[in-house]
Amino acid sequence: MAKQIQEILIDDLDGGEANETVSFAIDGTSYEIDLSDVNAKKLRDSLSPFVASARRAGALPSRRRRAAGTRALTREKSAEIRAWAKAQGRNVSERGRIASKIVEDYEAAH
């Protein structure tokens, strides 16, 4: 039996497709929000005057820690993995996150 799990991010503002999870904090509380590229830019643009005048307080604790040795994929690497997965007959979305199983299989093959 085969099983495929696909994680799709939904923009928390408009309900469309999201491309990333944005983390931020204010008044001692950390937040995460899934946003499209357009909405993420709007958030960053609206905060930029405050960020420019602020001082860094250090990194926020992350609930999602990457396993040792893993890194975020670059656009080029993602494109490479998508092309490989399609050539292998695997179902992979054109945008968004790539299933970890596909990434693992790609790494094992290379």
CSV table of C-alpha atoms in Angstrom, one decimal:
chain,number,residue,atom,x,y,z
A,1,MET,CA,0.0,0.0,0.0
A,2,ALA,CA,1.3,3.4,-0.9
A,3,LYS,CA,0.6,6.6,1.0
A,4,GLN,CA,1.3,10.1,0.1
A,5,ILE,CA,0.9,13.0,2.5
A,6,GLN,CA,0.9,16.5,1.1
A,7,GLU,CA,1.1,19.6,3.3
A,8,ILE,CA,-0.6,22.6,1.8
A,9,LEU,CA,-0.3,26.0,3.4
A,10,ILE,CA,-3.4,28.2,3.4
A,11,ASP,CA,-3.0,32.0,3.8
A,12,ASP,CA,-4.4,32.9,7.2
A,13,LEU,CA,-5.6,36.3,5.9
A,14,ASP,CA,-7.4,35.6,2.6
A,15,GLY,CA,-7.8,31.8,2.4
A,16,GLY,CA,-5.7,31.4,-0.7
A,17,GLU,CA,-2.5,29.4,-1.1
A,18,ALA,CA,0.3,30.4,1.3
A,19,ASN,CA,4.0,30.2,0.4
A,20,GLU,CA,5.6,30.5,3.8
A,21,THR,CA,5.1,30.7,7.6
A,22,VAL,CA,6.1,34.1,9.0
A,23,SER,CA,7.2,34.3,12.7
A,24,PHE,CA,7.1,37.5,14.6
A,25,ALA,CA,6.8,38.7,18.2
A,26,ILE,CA,5.3,41.7,20.0
A,27,ASP,CA,4.9,42.5,23.6
A,28,GLY,CA,6.6,39.3,24.6
A,29,THR,CA,4.3,37.0,22.7
A,30,SER,CA,5.5,35.0,19.6
A,31,TYR,CA,3.2,34.5,16.6
A,32,GLU,CA,3.3,32.5,13.4
A,33,ILE,CA,1.1,33.1,10.4
A,34,ASP,CA,0.9,31.4,7.0
A,35,LEU,CA,1.0,33.9,4.2
A,36,SER,CA,1.2,34.2,0.4
A,37,ASP,CA,4.2,36.1,-1.0
A,38,VAL,CA,2.1,39.2,-1.4
A,39,ASN,CA,0.7,39.2,2.1
A,40,ALA,CA,4.1,38.4,3.6
A,41,LYS,CA,5.5,41.4,1.8
A,42,LYS,CA,2.7,43.6,3.1
A,43,LEU,CA,3.4,42.5,6.6
A,44,ARG,CA,7.2,43.1,6.3
A,45,ASP,CA,6.6,46.4,4.6
A,46,SER,CA,4.3,47.6,7.3
A,47,LEU,CA,6.7,46.6,10.0
A,48,SER,CA,9.9,47.9,8.3
A,49,PRO,CA,9.8,51.4,9.8
A,50,PHE,CA,9.6,49.9,13.3
A,51,VAL,CA,12.2,47.2,12.6
A,52,ALA,CA,14.6,49.9,11.2
A,53,SER,CA,14.4,51.9,14.4
A,54,ALA,CA,14.5,48.9,16.8
A,55,ARG,CA,17.4,47.0,18.3
A,56,ARG,CA,17.7,43.2,18.1
A,57,ALA,CA,16.7,41.3,21.2
A,58,GLY,CA,18.1,37.9,20.2
A,59,ALA,CA,16.5,34.9,18.5
A,60,LEU,CA,13.0,33.8,19.4
A,61,PRO,CA,12.7,30.2,20.6
A,62,SER,CA,11.5,28.0,17.8
A,63,ARG,CA,8.8,25.4,18.3
A,64,ARG,CA,9.9,23.8,15.0
A,65,ARG,CA,13.5,22.8,15.2
A,66,ARG,CA,15.3,21.3,12.2
A,67,ALA,CA,17.0,17.9,12.7
A,68,ALA,CA,20.7,18.1,12.9
A,69,GLY,CA,22.3,18.4,9.4
A,70,THR,CA,19.1,19.6,7.6
A,71,ARG,CA,18.8,22.9,5.9
A,72,ALA,CA,16.2,24.9,4.2
A,73,LEU,CA,16.1,24.2,0.5
A,74,THR,CA,17.1,26.9,-2.0
A,75,ARG,CA,14.9,27.6,-5.0
A,76,GLU,CA,17.4,26.0,-7.2
A,77,LYS,CA,17.6,22.8,-5.1
A,78,SER,CA,13.8,22.7,-4.9
A,79,ALA,CA,13.6,22.9,-8.7
A,80,GLU,CA,16.1,20.1,-9.0
A,81,ILE,CA,14.2,17.9,-6.5
A,82,ARG,CA,10.9,18.6,-8.3
A,83,ALA,CA,12.4,17.8,-11.7
A,84,TRP,CA,13.9,14.5,-10.3
A,85,ALA,CA,10.6,13.6,-8.6
A,86,LYS,CA,8.6,14.1,-11.8
A,87,ALA,CA,11.1,12.1,-13.8
A,88,GLN,CA,10.6,9.3,-11.2
A,89,GLY,CA,6.8,9.5,-11.7
A,90,ARG,CA,6.3,11.0,-8.2
A,91,ASN,CA,3.5,13.4,-7.6
A,92,VAL,CA,5.0,16.8,-6.5
A,93,SER,CA,3.3,20.2,-6.4
A,94,GLU,CA,4.7,23.1,-8.5
A,95,ARG,CA,4.8,25.4,-5.5
A,96,GLY,CA,5.0,25.2,-1.7
A,97,ARG,CA,6.8,22.7,0.4
A,98,ILE,CA,8.1,19.4,-0.9
A,99,ALA,CA,7.2,16.3,1.0
A,100,SER,CA,10.0,15.3,3.3
A,101,LYS,CA,9.9,11.7,1.9
A,102,ILE,CA,10.6,13.0,-1.6
A,103,VAL,CA,13.5,15.1,-0.3
A,104,GLU,CA,14.8,12.1,1.6
A,105,ASP,CA,14.5,9.9,-1.5
A,106,TYR,CA,16.2,12.5,-3.7
A,107,GLU,CA,19.1,12.8,-1.2
A,108,ALA,CA,19.5,9.0,-1.0
A,109,ALA,CA,19.6,8.8,-4.8
A,110,HIS,CA,22.3,11.5,-5.1
